Every structure is written in C-alpha cells, then in structure tokens.
mmCIF file of C-alpha atoms in Angstrom:
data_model
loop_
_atom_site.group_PDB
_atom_site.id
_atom_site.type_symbol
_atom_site.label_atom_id
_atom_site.label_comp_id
_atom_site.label_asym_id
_atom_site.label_seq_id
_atom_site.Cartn_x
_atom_site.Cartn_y
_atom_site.Cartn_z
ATOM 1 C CA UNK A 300 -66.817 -42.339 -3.798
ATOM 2 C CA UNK A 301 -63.233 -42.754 -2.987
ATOM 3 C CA UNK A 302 -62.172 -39.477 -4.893
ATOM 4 C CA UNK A 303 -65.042 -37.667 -2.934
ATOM 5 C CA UNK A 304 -63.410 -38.749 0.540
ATOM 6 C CA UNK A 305 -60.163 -37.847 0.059
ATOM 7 C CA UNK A 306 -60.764 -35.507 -2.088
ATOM 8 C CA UNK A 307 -61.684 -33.315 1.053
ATOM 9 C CA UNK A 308 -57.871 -34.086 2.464
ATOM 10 C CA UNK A 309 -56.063 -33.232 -0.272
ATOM 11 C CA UNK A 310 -57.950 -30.029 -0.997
ATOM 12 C CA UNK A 311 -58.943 -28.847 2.711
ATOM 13 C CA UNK A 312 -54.372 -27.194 3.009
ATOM 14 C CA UNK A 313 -54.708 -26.188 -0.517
ATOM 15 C CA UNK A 314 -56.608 -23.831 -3.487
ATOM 16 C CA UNK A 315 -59.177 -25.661 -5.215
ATOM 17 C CA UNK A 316 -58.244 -26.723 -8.728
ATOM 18 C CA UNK A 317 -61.272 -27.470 -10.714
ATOM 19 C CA UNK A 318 -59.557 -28.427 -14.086
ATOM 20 C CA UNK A 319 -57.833 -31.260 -11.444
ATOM 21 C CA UNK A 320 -60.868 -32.153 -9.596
ATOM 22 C CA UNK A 321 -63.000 -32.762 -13.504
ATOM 23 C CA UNK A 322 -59.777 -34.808 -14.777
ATOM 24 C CA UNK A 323 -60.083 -37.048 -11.942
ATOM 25 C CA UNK A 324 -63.820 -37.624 -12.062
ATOM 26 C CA UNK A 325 -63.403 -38.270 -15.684
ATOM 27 C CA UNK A 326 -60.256 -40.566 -15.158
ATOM 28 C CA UNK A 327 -62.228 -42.490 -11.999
ATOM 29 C CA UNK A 328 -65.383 -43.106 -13.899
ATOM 30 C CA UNK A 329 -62.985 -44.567 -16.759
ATOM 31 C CA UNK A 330 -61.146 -46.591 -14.116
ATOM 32 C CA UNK A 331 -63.782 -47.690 -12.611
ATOM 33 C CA UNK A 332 -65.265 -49.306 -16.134
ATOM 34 C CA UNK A 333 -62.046 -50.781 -16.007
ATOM 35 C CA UNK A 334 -62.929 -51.955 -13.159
ATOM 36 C CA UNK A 335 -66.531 -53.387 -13.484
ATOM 37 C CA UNK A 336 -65.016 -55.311 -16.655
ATOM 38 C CA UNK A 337 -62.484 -57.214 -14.100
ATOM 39 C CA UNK A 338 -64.784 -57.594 -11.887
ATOM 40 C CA UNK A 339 -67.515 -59.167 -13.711
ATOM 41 C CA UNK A 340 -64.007 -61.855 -15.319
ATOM 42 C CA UNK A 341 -64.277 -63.244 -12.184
ATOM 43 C CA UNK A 342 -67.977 -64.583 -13.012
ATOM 44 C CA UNK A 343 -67.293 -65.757 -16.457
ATOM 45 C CA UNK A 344 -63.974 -67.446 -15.212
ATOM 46 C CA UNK A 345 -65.974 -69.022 -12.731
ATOM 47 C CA UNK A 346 -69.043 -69.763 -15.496
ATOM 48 C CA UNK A 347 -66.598 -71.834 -17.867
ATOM 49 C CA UNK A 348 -64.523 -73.350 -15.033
ATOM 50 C CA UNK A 349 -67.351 -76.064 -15.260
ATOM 51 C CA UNK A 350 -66.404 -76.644 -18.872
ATOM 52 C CA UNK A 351 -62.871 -75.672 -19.747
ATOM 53 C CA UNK A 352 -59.562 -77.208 -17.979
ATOM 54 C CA UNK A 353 -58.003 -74.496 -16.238
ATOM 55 C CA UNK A 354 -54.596 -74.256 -18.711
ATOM 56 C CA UNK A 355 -57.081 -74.711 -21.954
ATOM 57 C CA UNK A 356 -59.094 -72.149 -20.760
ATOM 58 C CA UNK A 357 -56.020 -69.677 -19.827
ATOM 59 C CA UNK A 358 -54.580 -70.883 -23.007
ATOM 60 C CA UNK A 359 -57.380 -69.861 -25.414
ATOM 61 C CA UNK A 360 -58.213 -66.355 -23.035
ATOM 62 C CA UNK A 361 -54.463 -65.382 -23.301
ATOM 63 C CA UNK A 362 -53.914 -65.371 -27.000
ATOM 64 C CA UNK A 363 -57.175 -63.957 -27.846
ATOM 65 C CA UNK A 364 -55.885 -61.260 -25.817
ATOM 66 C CA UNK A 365 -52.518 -61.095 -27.224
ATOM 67 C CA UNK A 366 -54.577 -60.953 -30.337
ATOM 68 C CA UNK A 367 -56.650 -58.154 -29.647
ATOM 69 C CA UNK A 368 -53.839 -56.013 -28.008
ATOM 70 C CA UNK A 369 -51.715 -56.827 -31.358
ATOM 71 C CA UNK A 370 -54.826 -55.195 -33.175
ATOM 72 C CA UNK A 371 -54.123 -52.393 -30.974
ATOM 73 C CA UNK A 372 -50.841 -51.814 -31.642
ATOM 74 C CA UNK A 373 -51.305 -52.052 -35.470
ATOM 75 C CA UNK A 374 -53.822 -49.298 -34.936
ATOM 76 C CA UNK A 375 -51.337 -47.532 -33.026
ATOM 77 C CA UNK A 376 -48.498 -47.789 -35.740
ATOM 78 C CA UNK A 377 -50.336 -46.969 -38.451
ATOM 79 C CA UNK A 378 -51.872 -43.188 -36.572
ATOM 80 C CA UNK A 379 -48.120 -42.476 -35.049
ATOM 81 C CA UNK A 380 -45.653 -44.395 -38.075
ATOM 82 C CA UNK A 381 -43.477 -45.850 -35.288
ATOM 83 C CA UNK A 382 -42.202 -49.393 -35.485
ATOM 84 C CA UNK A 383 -44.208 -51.671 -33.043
ATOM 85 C CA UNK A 384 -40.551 -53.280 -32.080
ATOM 86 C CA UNK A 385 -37.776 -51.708 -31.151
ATOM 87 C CA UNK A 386 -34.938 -52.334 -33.697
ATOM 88 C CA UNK A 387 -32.072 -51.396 -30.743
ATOM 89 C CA UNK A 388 -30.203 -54.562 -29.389
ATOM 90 C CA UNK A 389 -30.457 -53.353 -25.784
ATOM 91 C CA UNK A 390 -33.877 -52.252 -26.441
ATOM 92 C CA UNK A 391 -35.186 -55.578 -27.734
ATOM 93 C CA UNK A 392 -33.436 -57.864 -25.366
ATOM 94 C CA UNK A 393 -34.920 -55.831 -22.744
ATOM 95 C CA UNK A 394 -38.586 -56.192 -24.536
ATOM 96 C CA UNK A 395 -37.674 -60.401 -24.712
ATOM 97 C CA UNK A 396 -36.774 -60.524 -20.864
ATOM 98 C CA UNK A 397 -39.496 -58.344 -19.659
ATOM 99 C CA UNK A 398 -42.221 -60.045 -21.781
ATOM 100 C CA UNK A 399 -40.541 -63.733 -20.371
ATOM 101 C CA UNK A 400 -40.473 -62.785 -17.036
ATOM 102 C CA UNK A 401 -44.212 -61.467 -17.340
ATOM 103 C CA UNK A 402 -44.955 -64.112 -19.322
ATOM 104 C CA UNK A 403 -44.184 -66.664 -16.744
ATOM 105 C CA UNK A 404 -45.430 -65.009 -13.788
ATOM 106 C CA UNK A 405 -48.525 -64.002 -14.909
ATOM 107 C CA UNK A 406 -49.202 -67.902 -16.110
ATOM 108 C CA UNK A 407 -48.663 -69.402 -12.725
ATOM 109 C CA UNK A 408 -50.463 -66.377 -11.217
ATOM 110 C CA UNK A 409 -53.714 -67.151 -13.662
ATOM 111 C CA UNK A 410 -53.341 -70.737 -13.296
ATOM 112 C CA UNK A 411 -53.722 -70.753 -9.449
ATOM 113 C CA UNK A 412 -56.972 -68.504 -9.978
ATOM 114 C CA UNK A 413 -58.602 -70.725 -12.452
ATOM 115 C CA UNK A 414 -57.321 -73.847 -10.634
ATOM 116 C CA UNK A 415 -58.965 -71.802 -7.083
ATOM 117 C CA UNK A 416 -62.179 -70.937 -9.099
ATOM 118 C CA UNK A 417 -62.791 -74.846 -10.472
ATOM 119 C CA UNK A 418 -62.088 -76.036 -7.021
ATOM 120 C CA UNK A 419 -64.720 -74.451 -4.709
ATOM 121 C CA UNK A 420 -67.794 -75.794 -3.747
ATOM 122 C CA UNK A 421 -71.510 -74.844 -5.365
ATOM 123 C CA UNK A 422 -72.371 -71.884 -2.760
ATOM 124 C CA UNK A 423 -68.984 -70.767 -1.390
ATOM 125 C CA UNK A 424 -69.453 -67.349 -3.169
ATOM 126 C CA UNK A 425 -66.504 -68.185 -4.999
ATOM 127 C CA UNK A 426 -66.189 -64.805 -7.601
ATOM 128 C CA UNK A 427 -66.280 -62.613 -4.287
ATOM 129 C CA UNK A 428 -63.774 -64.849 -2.798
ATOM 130 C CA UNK A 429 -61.187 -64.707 -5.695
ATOM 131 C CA UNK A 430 -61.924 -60.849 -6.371
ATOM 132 C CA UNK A 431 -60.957 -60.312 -2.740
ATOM 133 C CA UNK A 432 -58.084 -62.709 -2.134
ATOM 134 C CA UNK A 433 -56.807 -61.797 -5.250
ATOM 135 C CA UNK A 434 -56.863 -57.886 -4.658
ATOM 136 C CA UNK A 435 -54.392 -58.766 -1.403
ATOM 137 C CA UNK A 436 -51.816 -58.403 -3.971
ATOM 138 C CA UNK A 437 -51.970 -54.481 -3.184
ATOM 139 C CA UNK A 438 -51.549 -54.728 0.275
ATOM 140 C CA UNK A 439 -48.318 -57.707 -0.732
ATOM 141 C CA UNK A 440 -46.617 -55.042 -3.193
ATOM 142 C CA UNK A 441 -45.457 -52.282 -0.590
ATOM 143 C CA UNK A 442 -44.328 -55.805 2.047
ATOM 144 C CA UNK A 443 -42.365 -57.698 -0.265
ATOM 145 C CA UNK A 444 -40.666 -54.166 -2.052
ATOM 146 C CA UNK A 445 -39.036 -53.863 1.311
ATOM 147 C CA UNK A 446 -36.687 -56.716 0.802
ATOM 148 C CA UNK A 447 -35.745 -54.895 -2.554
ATOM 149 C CA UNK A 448 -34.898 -51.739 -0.286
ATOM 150 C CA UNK A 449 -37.973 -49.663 -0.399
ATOM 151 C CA UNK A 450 -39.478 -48.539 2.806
ATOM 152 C CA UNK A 451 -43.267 -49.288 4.069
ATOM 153 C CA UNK A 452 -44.988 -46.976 6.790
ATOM 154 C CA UNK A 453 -47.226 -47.388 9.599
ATOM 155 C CA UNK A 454 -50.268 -47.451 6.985
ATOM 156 C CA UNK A 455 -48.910 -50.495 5.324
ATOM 157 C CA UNK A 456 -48.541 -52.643 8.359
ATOM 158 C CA UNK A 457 -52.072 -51.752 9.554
ATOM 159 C CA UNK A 458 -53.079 -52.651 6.166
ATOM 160 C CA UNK A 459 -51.511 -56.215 7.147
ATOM 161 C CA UNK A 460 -52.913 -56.588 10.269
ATOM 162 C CA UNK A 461 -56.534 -55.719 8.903
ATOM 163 C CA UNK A 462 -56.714 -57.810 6.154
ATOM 164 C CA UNK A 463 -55.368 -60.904 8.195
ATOM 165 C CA UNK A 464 -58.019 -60.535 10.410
ATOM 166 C CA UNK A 465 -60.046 -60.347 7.343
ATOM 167 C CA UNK A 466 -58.780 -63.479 6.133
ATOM 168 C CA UNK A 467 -59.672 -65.266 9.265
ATOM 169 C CA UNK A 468 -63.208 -64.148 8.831
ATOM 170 C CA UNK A 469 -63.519 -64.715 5.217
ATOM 171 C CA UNK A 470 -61.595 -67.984 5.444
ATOM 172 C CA UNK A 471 -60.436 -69.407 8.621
ATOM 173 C CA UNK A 472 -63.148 -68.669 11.101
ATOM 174 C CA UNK A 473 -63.988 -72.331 10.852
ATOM 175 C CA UNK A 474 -60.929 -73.441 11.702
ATOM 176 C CA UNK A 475 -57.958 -74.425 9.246
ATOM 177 C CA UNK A 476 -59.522 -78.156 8.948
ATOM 178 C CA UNK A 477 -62.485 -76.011 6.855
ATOM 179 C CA UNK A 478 -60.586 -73.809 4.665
ATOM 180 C CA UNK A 479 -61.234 -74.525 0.993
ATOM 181 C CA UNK A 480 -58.365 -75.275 -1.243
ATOM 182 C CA UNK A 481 -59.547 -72.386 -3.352
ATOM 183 C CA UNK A 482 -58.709 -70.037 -1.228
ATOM 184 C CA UNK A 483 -55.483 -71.470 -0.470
ATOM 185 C CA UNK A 484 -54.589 -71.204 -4.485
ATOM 186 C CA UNK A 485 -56.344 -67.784 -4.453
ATOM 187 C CA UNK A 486 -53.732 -66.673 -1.733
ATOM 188 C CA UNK A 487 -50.951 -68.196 -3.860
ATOM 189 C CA UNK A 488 -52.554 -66.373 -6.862
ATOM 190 C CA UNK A 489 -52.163 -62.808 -4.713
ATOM 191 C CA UNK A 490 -48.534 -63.327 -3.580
ATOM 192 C CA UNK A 491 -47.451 -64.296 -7.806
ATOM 193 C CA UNK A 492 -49.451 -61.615 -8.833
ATOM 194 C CA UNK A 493 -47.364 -59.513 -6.480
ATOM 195 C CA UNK A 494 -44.068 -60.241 -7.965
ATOM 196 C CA UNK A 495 -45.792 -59.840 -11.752
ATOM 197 C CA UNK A 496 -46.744 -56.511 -10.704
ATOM 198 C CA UNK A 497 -42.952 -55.602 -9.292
ATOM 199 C CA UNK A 498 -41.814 -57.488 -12.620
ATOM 200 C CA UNK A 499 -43.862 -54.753 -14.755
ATOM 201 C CA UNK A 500 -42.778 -51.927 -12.334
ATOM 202 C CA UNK A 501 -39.561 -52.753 -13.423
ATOM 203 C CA UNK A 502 -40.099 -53.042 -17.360
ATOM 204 C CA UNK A 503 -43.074 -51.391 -18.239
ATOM 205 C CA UNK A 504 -42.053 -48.174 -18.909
ATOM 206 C CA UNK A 505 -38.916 -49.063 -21.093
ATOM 207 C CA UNK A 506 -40.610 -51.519 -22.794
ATOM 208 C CA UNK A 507 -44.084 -50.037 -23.142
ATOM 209 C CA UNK A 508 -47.353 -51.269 -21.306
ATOM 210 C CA UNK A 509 -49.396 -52.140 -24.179
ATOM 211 C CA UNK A 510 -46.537 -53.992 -26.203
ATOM 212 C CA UNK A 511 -45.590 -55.837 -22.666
ATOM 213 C CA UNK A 512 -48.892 -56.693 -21.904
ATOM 214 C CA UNK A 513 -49.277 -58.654 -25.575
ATOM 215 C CA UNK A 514 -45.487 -60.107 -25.159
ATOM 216 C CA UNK A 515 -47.116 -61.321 -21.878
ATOM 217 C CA UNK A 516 -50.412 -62.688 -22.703
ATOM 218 C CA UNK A 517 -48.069 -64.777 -25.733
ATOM 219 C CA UNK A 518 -45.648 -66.304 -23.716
ATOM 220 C CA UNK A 519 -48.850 -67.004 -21.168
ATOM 221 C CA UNK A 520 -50.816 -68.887 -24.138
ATOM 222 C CA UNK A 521 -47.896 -70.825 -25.123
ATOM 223 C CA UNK A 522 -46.816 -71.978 -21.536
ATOM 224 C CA UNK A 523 -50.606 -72.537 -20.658
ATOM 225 C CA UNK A 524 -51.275 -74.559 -24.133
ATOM 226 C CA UNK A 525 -48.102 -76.794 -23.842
ATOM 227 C CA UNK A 526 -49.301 -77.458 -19.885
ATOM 228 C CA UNK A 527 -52.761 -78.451 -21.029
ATOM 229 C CA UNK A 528 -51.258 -81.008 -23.895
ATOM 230 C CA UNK A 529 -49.274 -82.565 -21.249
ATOM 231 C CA UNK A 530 -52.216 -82.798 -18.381
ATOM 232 C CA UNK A 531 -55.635 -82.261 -19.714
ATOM 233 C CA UNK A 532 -57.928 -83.876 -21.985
ATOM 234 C CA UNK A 533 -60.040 -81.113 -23.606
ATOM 235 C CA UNK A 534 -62.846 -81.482 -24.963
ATOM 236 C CA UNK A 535 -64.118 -78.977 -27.479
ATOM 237 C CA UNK A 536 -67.466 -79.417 -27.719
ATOM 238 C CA UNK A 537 -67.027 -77.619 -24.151
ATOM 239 C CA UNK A 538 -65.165 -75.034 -25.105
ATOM 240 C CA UNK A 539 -67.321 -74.196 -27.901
ATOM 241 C CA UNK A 540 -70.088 -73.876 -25.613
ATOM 242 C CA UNK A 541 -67.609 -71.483 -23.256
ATOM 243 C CA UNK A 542 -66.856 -69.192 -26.058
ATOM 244 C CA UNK A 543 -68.774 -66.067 -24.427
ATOM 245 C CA UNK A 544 -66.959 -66.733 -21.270
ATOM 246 C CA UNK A 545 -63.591 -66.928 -23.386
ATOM 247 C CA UNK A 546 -63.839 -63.870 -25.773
ATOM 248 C CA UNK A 547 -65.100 -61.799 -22.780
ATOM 249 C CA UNK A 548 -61.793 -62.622 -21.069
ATOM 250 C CA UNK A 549 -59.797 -62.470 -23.948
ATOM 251 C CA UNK A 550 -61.098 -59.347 -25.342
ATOM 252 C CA UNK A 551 -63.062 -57.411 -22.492
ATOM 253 C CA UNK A 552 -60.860 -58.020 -19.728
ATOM 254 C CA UNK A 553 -57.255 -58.314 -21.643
ATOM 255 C CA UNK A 554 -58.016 -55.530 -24.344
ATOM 256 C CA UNK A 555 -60.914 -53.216 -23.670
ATOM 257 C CA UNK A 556 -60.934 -52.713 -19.875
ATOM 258 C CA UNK A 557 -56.545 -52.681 -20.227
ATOM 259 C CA UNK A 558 -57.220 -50.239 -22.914
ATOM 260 C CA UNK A 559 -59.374 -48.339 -20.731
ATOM 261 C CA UNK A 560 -56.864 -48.397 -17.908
ATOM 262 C CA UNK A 561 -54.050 -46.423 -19.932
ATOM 263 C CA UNK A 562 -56.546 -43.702 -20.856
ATOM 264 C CA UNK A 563 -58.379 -43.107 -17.754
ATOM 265 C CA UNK A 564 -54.621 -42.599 -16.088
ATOM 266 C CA UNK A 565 -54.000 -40.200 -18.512
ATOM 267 C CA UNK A 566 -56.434 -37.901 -16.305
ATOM 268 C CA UNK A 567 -56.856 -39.043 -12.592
ATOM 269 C CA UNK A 568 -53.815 -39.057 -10.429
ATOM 270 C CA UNK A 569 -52.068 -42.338 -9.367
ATOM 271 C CA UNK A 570 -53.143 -42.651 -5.889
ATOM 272 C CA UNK A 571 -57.160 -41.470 -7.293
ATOM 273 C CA UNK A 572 -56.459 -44.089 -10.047
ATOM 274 C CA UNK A 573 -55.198 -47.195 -7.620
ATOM 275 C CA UNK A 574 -58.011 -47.005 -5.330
ATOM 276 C CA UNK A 575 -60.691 -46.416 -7.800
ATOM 277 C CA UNK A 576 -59.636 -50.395 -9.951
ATOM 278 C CA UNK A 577 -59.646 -51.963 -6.470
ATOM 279 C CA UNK A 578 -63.342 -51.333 -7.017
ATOM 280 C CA UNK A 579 -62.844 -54.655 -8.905
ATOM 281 C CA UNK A 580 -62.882 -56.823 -5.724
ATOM 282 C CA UNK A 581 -66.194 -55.349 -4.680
ATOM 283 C CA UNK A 582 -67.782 -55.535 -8.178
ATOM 284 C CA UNK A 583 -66.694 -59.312 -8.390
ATOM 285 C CA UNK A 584 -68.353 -59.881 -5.361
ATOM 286 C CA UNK A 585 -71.531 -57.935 -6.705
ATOM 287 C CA UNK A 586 -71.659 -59.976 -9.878
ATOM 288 C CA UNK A 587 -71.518 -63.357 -8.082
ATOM 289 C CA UNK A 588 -74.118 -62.495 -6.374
ATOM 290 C CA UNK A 589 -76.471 -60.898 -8.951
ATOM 291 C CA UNK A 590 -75.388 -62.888 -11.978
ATOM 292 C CA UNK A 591 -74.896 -66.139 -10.202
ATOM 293 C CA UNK A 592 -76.684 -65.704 -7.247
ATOM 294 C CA UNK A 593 -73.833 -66.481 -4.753
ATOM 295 C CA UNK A 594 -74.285 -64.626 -1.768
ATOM 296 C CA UNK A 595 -71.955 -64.061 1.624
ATOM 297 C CA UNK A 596 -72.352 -65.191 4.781
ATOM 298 C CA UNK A 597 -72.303 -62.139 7.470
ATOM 299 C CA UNK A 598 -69.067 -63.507 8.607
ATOM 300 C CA UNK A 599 -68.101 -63.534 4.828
ATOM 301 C CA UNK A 600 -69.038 -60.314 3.729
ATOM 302 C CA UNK A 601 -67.394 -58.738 6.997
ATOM 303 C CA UNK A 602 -64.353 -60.372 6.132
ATOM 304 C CA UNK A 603 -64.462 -58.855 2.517
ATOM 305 C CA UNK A 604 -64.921 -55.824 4.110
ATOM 306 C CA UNK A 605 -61.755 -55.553 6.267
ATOM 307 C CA UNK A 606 -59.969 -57.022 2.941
ATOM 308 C CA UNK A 607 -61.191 -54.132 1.007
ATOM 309 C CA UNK A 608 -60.358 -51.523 3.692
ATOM 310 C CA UNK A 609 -56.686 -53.026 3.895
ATOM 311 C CA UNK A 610 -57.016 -52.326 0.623
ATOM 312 C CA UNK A 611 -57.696 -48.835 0.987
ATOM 313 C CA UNK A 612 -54.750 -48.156 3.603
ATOM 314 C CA UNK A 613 -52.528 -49.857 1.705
ATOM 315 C CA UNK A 614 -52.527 -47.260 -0.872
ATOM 316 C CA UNK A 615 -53.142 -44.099 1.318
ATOM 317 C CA UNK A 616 -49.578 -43.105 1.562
ATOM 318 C CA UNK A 617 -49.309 -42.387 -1.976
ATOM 319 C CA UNK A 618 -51.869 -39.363 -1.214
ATOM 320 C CA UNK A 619 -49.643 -37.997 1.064
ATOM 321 C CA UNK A 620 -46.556 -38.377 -0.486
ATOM 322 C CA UNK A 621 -47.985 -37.296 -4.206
ATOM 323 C CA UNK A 622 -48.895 -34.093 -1.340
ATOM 324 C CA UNK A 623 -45.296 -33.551 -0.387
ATOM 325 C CA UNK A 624 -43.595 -34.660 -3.262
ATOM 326 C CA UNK A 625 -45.594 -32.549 -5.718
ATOM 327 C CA UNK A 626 -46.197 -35.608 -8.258
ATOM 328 C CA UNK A 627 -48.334 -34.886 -11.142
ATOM 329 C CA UNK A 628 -49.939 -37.717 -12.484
ATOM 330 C CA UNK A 629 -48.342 -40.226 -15.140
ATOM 331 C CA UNK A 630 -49.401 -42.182 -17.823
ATOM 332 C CA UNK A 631 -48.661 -45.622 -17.657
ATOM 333 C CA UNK A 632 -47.767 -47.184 -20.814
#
C-alpha cells in the first residue's frame, strides 16, 4: 500500500521504470514478511511472559538466534570460501567493539520490552502497545542524530508533534496517575533501541550485518543469562512449556525474518523498504487482537494511528532526497 502511494510522487516528474517498480513490489512483499514475523514476536513475547523471567527468556531467545545466524554464516562460507572472521587487527577489533556495543544496547533495549510486556494488565492490548511504542524509535533516530551533527527537516518535527499527541491518546489520556508502567519501559525500550540502531549505522557495514547481528545476539545471551542468575529464579518446567514461544523468537524473528530483511533490500529502495517493516507495529497490533483477542479502545486505536502516521513522516524525506540525490538502493549487510 505504501509503495502504491508514493509510488505516484516519485513517478508523476519522471519516466516510468517498470524493471524498478517489479523490484520494489518484490522487495516490499519480502519486507513486509519480515515484517508480519516481528509483528506476530510481539504475541509470543507476550504468550511466555506469563512463564519465563524476562532475562531467562531474552537469554534463551538470544542465543538460539546467535545460533541460527551462526548456521547462516557457515552456509555462507562454505558457497563464497571466505573466512567468517576477519583475520586484520583493525578489522577484528572493530568486529569486537561493534558487536559489544550492540551487544549491550540491544540487551537493555529487549529487557525493557519483556520487562513492559510482563507488566501490563490482562486487557490493556499490550502486543499493540509495545509494537507501537516500540516503532517510535523511527521517529527518535532522525531527533537524537542531530546532536551528532546531522540535520532533521520540517517532516521530522511534525512527525514529533503527531506521535506525542498520539502518545497522549494511546497512553496518557487518563491522566499520568493511569499510565501503565509498561508503557513507560516500552518508551525506554524506543529511545535504547534508537541508539542500537545509530550504533549499527555506524558498524554495520564494516563489520557486516549478518556477522554483527550474531556478535550481538551473543553478547545479549551472555549479559541476559548472567542477569537472570543474579535476580531470577527460573523454573524450567516453564520454560519447557514456552519453547514455541522461544524458538519462534530465536529462530523466526532473529534468523528467518532478519534473513529476509537483507534480501528483500536487495530489490526495493531504502525509503520503499523503511516504510514497508514499520508494517510491524500494525501487524503486532493485528495479532493481539486475533491471536489473543486483545482489542483497542477507540481512544487506543486512534492513538496507534497518529503513532503509525508519525511513523510514516518520519521517513518521507528519504523519498525526496533518494529524488534529488539520485540514490540507488543498497544492500544492507
């Protein structure tokens, strides 16, 4: 839908290229299985929240999916014969920072979400909640890259206004005596998030996406594991019987739908690609409500709307700079 809207900008000044227009259809319907995957994590993070202590549980999802993305890479060496590692001293000290860095944002970040998920009430809608507070992080990104000297239009301040006014209705329209703690730690969730996502800007292309993402998800496991030996008392039985919710993190949402991301970028353009995952928000919502049964208030679900079309104008400026610029798309890995 979103490549059908502005499709009609981008092509109305300019000749119709139908090799571009089929490359992004078949990179947005990739995305946005991508998409659907993260989506529906929200609902089995919320599913074994009931079961699993929020560091187990992040422990256990984060190195199956450093697991599975090692599997990946091994694949990967043996079709190209390249060295999963680099063997340069620069090169790997760069690979043990960015991983470290990653690693430890991208606990805290997880940790608040599980933490938010276990922590809402029965009814609150809580997957559609977390998808949505969560996805702030895109309107966050172009804010807080200003105070490392990159410049934000109009679009990204009307983004801000929008989805605070969405966050009053989705949150604080009771007053802030009402306001669940979950969203509070989803809200802390969007802002680390934010800084994991300038953190990969930053070393994902010298290190490699899918090699990061692993280094990450390891140092995640390890951090989350040592926090749940020193706070929680697992019990196993539990997370025996939370094993669907954990592999489907661990392997849907950490391998297959990341897997899925660095292919379907191969074909639709950044700004094409960007808006077609924030689809995740809306299909977290969607699987509360059909999987669960969770459904929004009107208030709610208008306040998930102006979130999602913050969303949206937070990442317009890319089509009209990609426009001037002349940017082809990339592949991010």
């Amino acid at each position: 839908m979103e490549y059908a809207i502005i499709s009609c900008i981008l092509f109305a000044e300019e000749e119709f290229d139908f090799m571009k227009f089929l490359n992004n259809v078949k990179g947005s319907a990739i995305l946005a299985l991508a998409a659907l995957i993260w989506g529906l994590a929200f609902v089995a993070q919320a599913q074994a929240a009931d079961l699993v202590p929020p560091f187990a549980f992040n422990s256990i999802r984060s190195f199956i999916g450093a697991a599975f993305l090692m599997g990946l890479l091994l694949i990967r060496k043996a079709k190209n014969k390249k060295p999963i590692f680099p063997t340069e001293k620069a090169k790997v000290k760069e690979m043990l920072v960015g991983g470290i860095l990653c690693g430890i944002l991208l606990t805290v970040s997880v940790n608040f979400q599980q933490f938010g998920l276990s922590v809402y009430p029965d009814g609150s809608a809580s997957e559609a909640r977390a998808g949505f507070i969560t996805a702030l992080y895109v309107v966050l990104v172009p804010v807080v890259s200003m105070f490392f000297g990159k410049k934000s239009g109009i679009a990204v301040w009307i983004a801000v206004a929008v989805a605070t006014c969405g966050i009053y209705l989705l949150s604080l329209s009771g007053g802030l005596h009402n306001i669940y703690l979950g969203d509070i730690l989803m809200l802390g969730c969007a802002l680390t998030f934010t800084f994991h996502i300038l953190v990969i800007d930053r070393f994902g292309e010298p290190v490699g996406g899918m090699l990061l993402s692993m280094l990450q998800f390891l140092i995640g496991g390890i951090l989350s594991g040592l926090l749940s030996l020193c706070f929680e008392a697992v019990v196993w039985e539990n997370v025996l019987a939370a094993a669907p919710q954990l592999l489907y993190m661990g392997i849907m949402s950490s391998g297959v739908a990341y897997t899925l991301q660095i292919y379907g970028q191969r074909y639709a353009a950044p700004p094409v690609a960007s808006l077609t995952m924030s689809l995740e928000s809306v299909f977290a919502a969607l699987g509360g409500w059909i999987i669960s049964g969770n459904t929004l208030t009107p208030r709610e679900f208008g306040g998930c709307a102006l979130v999602f079309v913050a969303i949206v104008l937070a990442q317009l400026p890319q089509f009209f700079w990609e426009k001037k610029e002349g940017k082809q798309s990339s592949v991010v890995q």
